[in-house]
Amino acid sequence: MLQQAAVAVGQAAFLARPLRRPPRPYSLGWAVEEGGGVAVGRGCGSHTRLRLSRCSASLSVGAGGYGGEHAPLFPGQQTWDPYKILGVDHDASEEEIRSARNFLLKQYAGHEETEEAIEGAYEKIIMKSYSHRKKSKINLKSKIKKQVEESPSWFRALLGFFEVPSAEIISRRLALFAFIAGWSIVTSAETGPTFQLALSLVSCIYFLNEKMKNLSRASTTGLGVFVGGWIVGSLLVPVIPAFAIPPTWSIELLSSLVTYVFLFLGCTFLK
């Protein structure tokens, strides 16, 4: 009897004990990072289920170089205008655009999505500038061609004797005749430019023969350019003010320099 009474008292004590509610599980707030990662922390969400939300209080860089530090927000990602992304005006120079790009890349180093937005904006602006320059050159050529077509017949016939070679050919021949001119200036006090004039004439005939494939025609053309240059030089020298001419330069040297210019133009641009 005593044993049954003890069991009954124990059951009554157990039933009289207040019930405890199970602990509420912590809710997880998911912060979508602008660098592509997801930061998980307490306090971003208040629901029992998992949800993706933009949590400004715990915005961190998932794949960047900031570590546990907070990354600065990049306001440029809220617009599609590449100039606004870099923070430059539409009439900014390439140097200003490049400086803005380098500054932003340094400021947001390690923030992958932001770096891609900055690089993309920079490439769009540079490609747009390149296309604009290319279009301007095409328009200039078209305008020149149109003006030539509308010019008188005698002017078009005159242009038929000239051609524009490549920049490499122009630079090489310019360097040659500039060297001959400098040689003449250096040796003008000792000897006259006779040898240099002969060398420039032979060079002009050689270059003309490469285009004309006719030595006699090339020789006649080169000699005519030589004589024309010498005559123009002789007439031009007396008109030049005396203070603009070094005292050691003779009239013969000045006429030779003008002749070098005519020979360069003749062997380079004549057909």
Tab-separated table of C-alpha atoms in Angstrom:
chain	number	residue	atom	x	y	z
A	1	MET	CA	0.000	0.000	0.000
A	2	LEU	CA	2.795	2.364	0.911
A	3	GLN	CA	4.498	1.683	-2.443
A	4	GLN	CA	1.350	2.430	-4.442
A	5	ALA	CA	0.872	5.665	-2.483
A	6	ALA	CA	4.461	6.795	-3.338
A	7	VAL	CA	3.904	6.130	-7.064
A	8	ALA	CA	0.677	8.132	-7.023
A	9	VAL	CA	2.370	11.101	-5.335
A	10	GLY	CA	5.207	11.073	-7.923
A	11	GLN	CA	2.792	11.067	-10.859
A	12	ALA	CA	0.858	13.981	-9.367
A	13	ALA	CA	4.082	15.990	-8.896
A	14	PHE	CA	5.136	15.354	-12.510
A	15	LEU	CA	1.771	16.440	-13.896
A	16	ALA	CA	1.797	19.578	-11.767
A	17	ARG	CA	5.190	20.764	-13.233
A	18	PRO	CA	4.734	23.660	-15.761
A	19	LEU	CA	5.449	22.869	-19.381
A	20	ARG	CA	8.396	24.625	-21.181
A	21	ARG	CA	8.145	25.763	-24.796
A	22	PRO	CA	10.884	24.485	-27.029
A	23	PRO	CA	13.501	27.139	-27.907
A	24	ARG	CA	12.710	29.170	-31.017
A	25	PRO	CA	15.156	28.418	-33.797
A	26	TYR	CA	17.321	31.275	-34.947
A	27	SER	CA	16.273	32.774	-38.240
A	28	LEU	CA	18.939	33.166	-40.892
A	29	GLY	CA	19.105	36.301	-42.982
A	30	TRP	CA	20.820	36.006	-46.319
A	31	ALA	CA	22.459	39.135	-47.637
A	32	VAL	CA	23.080	39.133	-51.345
A	33	GLU	CA	26.534	40.498	-51.892
A	34	GLU	CA	27.374	42.688	-54.846
A	35	GLY	CA	30.509	40.704	-55.417
A	36	GLY	CA	28.659	37.479	-56.042
A	37	GLY	CA	28.885	35.995	-52.487
A	38	VAL	CA	26.189	35.559	-49.825
A	39	ALA	CA	26.750	36.692	-46.245
A	40	VAL	CA	24.808	34.723	-43.576
A	41	GLY	CA	24.151	36.365	-40.234
A	42	ARG	CA	21.608	36.852	-37.473
A	43	GLY	CA	19.300	39.774	-37.570
A	44	CYS	CA	18.856	40.228	-41.314
A	45	GLY	CA	15.571	38.323	-41.387
A	46	SER	CA	12.766	37.671	-38.891
A	47	HIS	CA	10.954	34.753	-40.531
A	48	THR	CA	11.550	31.117	-39.701
A	49	ARG	CA	12.221	30.200	-43.327
A	50	LEU	CA	15.324	31.068	-45.295
A	51	ARG	CA	14.991	34.002	-47.662
A	52	LEU	CA	17.245	36.049	-49.906
A	53	SER	CA	17.224	39.716	-49.011
A	54	ARG	CA	19.399	42.768	-49.422
A	55	CYS	CA	20.736	43.424	-45.967
A	56	SER	CA	22.505	46.744	-45.929
A	57	ALA	CA	23.676	46.289	-42.353
A	58	SER	CA	25.897	43.310	-43.251
A	59	LEU	CA	26.869	44.004	-46.869
A	60	SER	CA	30.230	42.357	-47.372
A	61	VAL	CA	32.371	41.288	-50.262
A	62	GLY	CA	32.173	37.595	-50.938
A	63	ALA	CA	35.038	37.223	-53.391
A	64	GLY	CA	36.924	40.444	-52.842
A	65	GLY	CA	39.969	41.526	-50.999
A	66	TYR	CA	38.225	43.319	-48.141
A	67	GLY	CA	38.011	40.233	-45.889
A	68	GLY	CA	35.722	41.019	-42.985
A	69	GLU	CA	35.530	44.725	-43.754
A	70	HIS	CA	32.503	46.298	-45.325
A	71	ALA	CA	32.806	47.204	-49.018
A	72	PRO	CA	31.783	50.699	-50.135
A	73	LEU	CA	28.676	50.797	-52.231
A	74	PHE	CA	29.271	51.606	-55.921
A	75	PRO	CA	26.537	54.019	-57.062
A	76	GLY	CA	27.561	53.673	-60.716
A	77	GLN	CA	25.963	50.226	-60.957
A	78	GLN	CA	22.517	51.807	-60.799
A	79	THR	CA	22.842	53.307	-64.295
A	80	TRP	CA	23.543	52.016	-67.799
A	81	ASP	CA	25.344	55.173	-68.953
A	82	PRO	CA	29.100	54.364	-69.133
A	83	TYR	CA	30.005	58.037	-68.582
A	84	LYS	CA	27.953	58.157	-65.375
A	85	ILE	CA	29.503	54.879	-64.220
A	86	LEU	CA	32.987	56.382	-64.473
A	87	GLY	CA	31.780	59.782	-63.280
A	88	VAL	CA	33.058	61.755	-66.288
A	89	ASP	CA	31.469	64.152	-68.756
A	90	HIS	CA	30.618	63.190	-72.324
A	91	ASP	CA	33.271	65.597	-73.633
A	92	ALA	CA	36.017	64.264	-71.351
A	93	SER	CA	39.384	63.457	-72.906
A	94	GLU	CA	40.808	59.937	-73.095
A	95	GLU	CA	43.324	60.816	-70.400
A	96	GLU	CA	40.559	61.920	-68.026
A	97	ILE	CA	38.550	58.772	-68.762
A	98	ARG	CA	41.594	56.575	-68.161
A	99	SER	CA	42.376	58.357	-64.891
A	100	ALA	CA	38.793	57.910	-63.667
A	101	ARG	CA	38.895	54.216	-64.541
A	102	ASN	CA	42.197	53.649	-62.714
A	103	PHE	CA	40.957	55.544	-59.652
A	104	LEU	CA	37.745	53.490	-59.426
A	105	LEU	CA	39.565	50.197	-59.958
A	106	LYS	CA	41.906	51.087	-57.119
A	107	GLN	CA	39.046	52.146	-54.845
A	108	TYR	CA	36.979	48.997	-55.493
A	109	ALA	CA	39.868	46.552	-55.811
A	110	GLY	CA	38.716	42.989	-55.215
A	111	HIS	CA	35.037	43.742	-55.839
A	112	GLU	CA	34.579	41.573	-58.896
A	113	GLU	CA	31.183	42.787	-60.081
A	114	THR	CA	32.155	46.437	-59.658
A	115	GLU	CA	35.464	45.923	-61.488
A	116	GLU	CA	33.606	44.327	-64.402
A	117	ALA	CA	31.181	47.270	-64.536
A	118	ILE	CA	34.077	49.777	-64.554
A	119	GLU	CA	36.028	47.910	-67.234
A	120	GLY	CA	32.892	47.483	-69.360
A	121	ALA	CA	32.086	51.183	-69.165
A	122	TYR	CA	35.656	52.111	-70.082
A	123	GLU	CA	35.677	49.782	-73.101
A	124	LYS	CA	32.328	51.151	-74.326
A	125	ILE	CA	33.580	54.744	-74.189
A	126	ILE	CA	36.882	53.928	-75.922
A	127	MET	CA	35.154	51.946	-78.682
A	128	LYS	CA	32.653	54.767	-79.195
A	129	SER	CA	35.498	57.292	-79.454
A	130	TYR	CA	37.353	55.059	-81.934
A	131	SER	CA	34.251	54.610	-84.075
A	132	HIS	CA	33.652	58.372	-84.059
A	133	ARG	CA	37.215	59.110	-85.205
A	134	LYS	CA	36.996	56.450	-87.899
A	135	LYS	CA	33.679	57.839	-89.118
A	136	SER	CA	35.134	61.372	-89.175
A	137	LYS	CA	38.043	60.204	-91.341
A	138	ILE	CA	35.657	58.460	-93.734
A	139	ASN	CA	33.508	61.596	-93.945
A	140	LEU	CA	36.603	63.715	-94.628
A	141	LYS	CA	37.687	61.427	-97.453
A	142	SER	CA	34.190	61.491	-98.891
A	143	LYS	CA	34.101	65.295	-98.781
A	144	ILE	CA	37.492	65.572	-100.476
A	145	LYS	CA	36.477	63.081	-103.132
A	146	LYS	CA	33.246	64.972	-103.741
A	147	GLN	CA	35.088	68.287	-104.068
A	148	VAL	CA	37.540	66.750	-106.539
A	149	GLU	CA	34.706	65.364	-108.641
A	150	GLU	CA	33.032	68.785	-108.692
A	151	SER	CA	36.274	70.608	-109.600
A	152	PRO	CA	37.077	71.752	-113.184
A	153	SER	CA	38.350	69.199	-115.685
A	154	TRP	CA	41.819	70.771	-115.932
A	155	PHE	CA	42.227	70.472	-112.149
A	156	ARG	CA	41.224	66.790	-112.213
A	157	ALA	CA	43.678	66.197	-115.044
A	158	LEU	CA	46.422	67.851	-112.985
A	159	LEU	CA	45.649	65.673	-109.992
A	160	GLY	CA	46.057	62.637	-112.210
A	161	PHE	CA	49.823	63.188	-112.170
A	162	PHE	CA	50.028	62.810	-108.395
A	163	GLU	CA	49.573	59.973	-105.931
A	164	VAL	CA	49.820	59.533	-102.161
A	165	PRO	CA	52.135	56.665	-101.160
A	166	SER	CA	52.193	54.887	-97.818
A	167	ALA	CA	53.413	56.624	-94.685
A	168	GLU	CA	56.451	54.341	-94.563
A	169	ILE	CA	57.634	55.440	-98.019
A	170	ILE	CA	57.070	59.106	-97.181
A	171	SER	CA	59.003	58.855	-93.915
A	172	ARG	CA	61.949	57.034	-95.487
A	173	ARG	CA	62.381	59.513	-98.332
A	174	LEU	CA	61.879	62.445	-96.002
A	175	ALA	CA	64.633	61.090	-93.754
A	176	LEU	CA	66.988	60.715	-96.737
A	177	PHE	CA	66.553	64.254	-98.034
A	178	ALA	CA	66.650	65.689	-94.508
A	179	PHE	CA	69.995	63.959	-94.021
A	180	ILE	CA	71.320	65.425	-97.275
A	181	ALA	CA	70.110	68.891	-96.242
A	182	GLY	CA	71.767	68.594	-92.844
A	183	TRP	CA	74.954	67.392	-94.477
A	184	SER	CA	74.944	70.445	-96.742
A	185	ILE	CA	74.458	72.797	-93.785
A	186	VAL	CA	77.294	71.246	-91.788
A	187	THR	CA	79.805	71.383	-94.667
A	188	SER	CA	78.653	74.692	-96.139
A	189	ALA	CA	81.577	76.613	-94.620
A	190	GLU	CA	84.190	74.283	-96.152
A	191	THR	CA	82.777	73.304	-99.542
A	192	GLY	CA	79.664	74.040	-101.525
A	193	PRO	CA	76.680	71.661	-101.747
A	194	THR	CA	77.619	70.437	-105.226
A	195	PHE	CA	78.081	66.806	-104.243
A	196	GLN	CA	74.924	66.783	-102.106
A	197	LEU	CA	72.891	68.258	-104.971
A	198	ALA	CA	74.143	65.564	-107.337
A	199	LEU	CA	73.331	62.856	-104.780
A	200	SER	CA	69.803	64.194	-104.262
A	201	LEU	CA	69.182	64.344	-108.030
A	202	VAL	CA	70.344	60.750	-108.522
A	203	SER	CA	68.154	59.617	-105.604
A	204	CYS	CA	65.118	61.375	-107.070
A	205	ILE	CA	65.650	59.749	-110.487
A	206	TYR	CA	66.053	56.345	-108.825
A	207	PHE	CA	62.780	56.635	-106.913
A	208	LEU	CA	60.920	57.910	-109.985
A	209	ASN	CA	62.219	55.027	-112.071
A	210	GLU	CA	60.828	52.569	-109.509
A	211	LYS	CA	57.337	53.921	-110.231
A	212	MET	CA	57.583	54.796	-113.915
A	213	LYS	CA	59.646	51.768	-115.021
A	214	ASN	CA	61.171	54.046	-117.630
A	215	LEU	CA	64.647	55.450	-116.994
A	216	SER	CA	64.559	58.136	-119.670
A	217	ARG	CA	61.209	59.465	-118.469
A	218	ALA	CA	62.349	59.317	-114.851
A	219	SER	CA	65.572	61.167	-115.703
A	220	THR	CA	63.708	63.885	-117.600
A	221	THR	CA	61.178	64.323	-114.806
A	222	GLY	CA	63.849	64.379	-112.102
A	223	LEU	CA	65.960	66.915	-113.981
A	224	GLY	CA	62.915	69.130	-114.532
A	225	VAL	CA	62.072	69.040	-110.815
A	226	PHE	CA	65.702	69.864	-110.013
A	227	VAL	CA	65.795	72.891	-112.313
A	228	GLY	CA	62.410	74.115	-111.108
A	229	GLY	CA	63.476	73.864	-107.485
A	230	TRP	CA	66.719	75.735	-108.129
A	231	ILE	CA	64.919	78.550	-109.959
A	232	VAL	CA	62.299	78.927	-107.222
A	233	GLY	CA	65.038	78.887	-104.587
A	234	SER	CA	67.011	81.583	-106.375
A	235	LEU	CA	63.925	83.803	-106.589
A	236	LEU	CA	62.811	83.096	-103.026
A	237	VAL	CA	66.084	83.735	-101.208
A	238	PRO	CA	66.235	87.528	-101.811
A	239	VAL	CA	62.712	87.879	-100.393
A	240	ILE	CA	63.609	86.236	-97.060
A	241	PRO	CA	64.451	88.820	-94.332
A	242	ALA	CA	68.128	88.942	-93.447
A	243	PHE	CA	67.508	88.417	-89.710
A	244	ALA	CA	65.848	85.042	-90.464
A	245	ILE	CA	68.945	83.674	-92.208
A	246	PRO	CA	72.079	82.620	-90.294
A	247	PRO	CA	75.052	84.729	-91.390
A	248	THR	CA	77.078	81.663	-92.421
A	249	TRP	CA	74.435	80.496	-94.911
A	250	SER	CA	75.118	81.483	-98.492
A	251	ILE	CA	72.628	82.054	-101.297
A	252	GLU	CA	73.821	78.825	-102.914
A	253	LEU	CA	73.061	76.860	-99.743
A	254	LEU	CA	69.583	78.352	-99.407
A	255	SER	CA	68.772	77.575	-103.050
A	256	SER	CA	69.994	74.025	-102.459
A	257	LEU	CA	67.674	73.579	-99.472
A	258	VAL	CA	64.689	74.667	-101.557
A	259	THR	CA	65.784	72.270	-104.299
A	260	TYR	CA	65.896	69.372	-101.806
A	261	VAL	CA	62.283	70.097	-100.911
A	262	PHE	CA	61.231	70.030	-104.593
A	263	LEU	CA	63.131	66.796	-105.224
A	264	PHE	CA	61.545	65.131	-102.196
A	265	LEU	CA	58.031	66.154	-103.258
A	266	GLY	CA	58.683	65.135	-106.873
A	267	CYS	CA	60.025	61.635	-106.226
A	268	THR	CA	57.411	60.942	-103.538
A	269	PHE	CA	54.121	62.236	-104.932
A	270	LEU	CA	54.577	62.267	-108.742
A	271	LYS	CA	53.256	59.229	-110.563
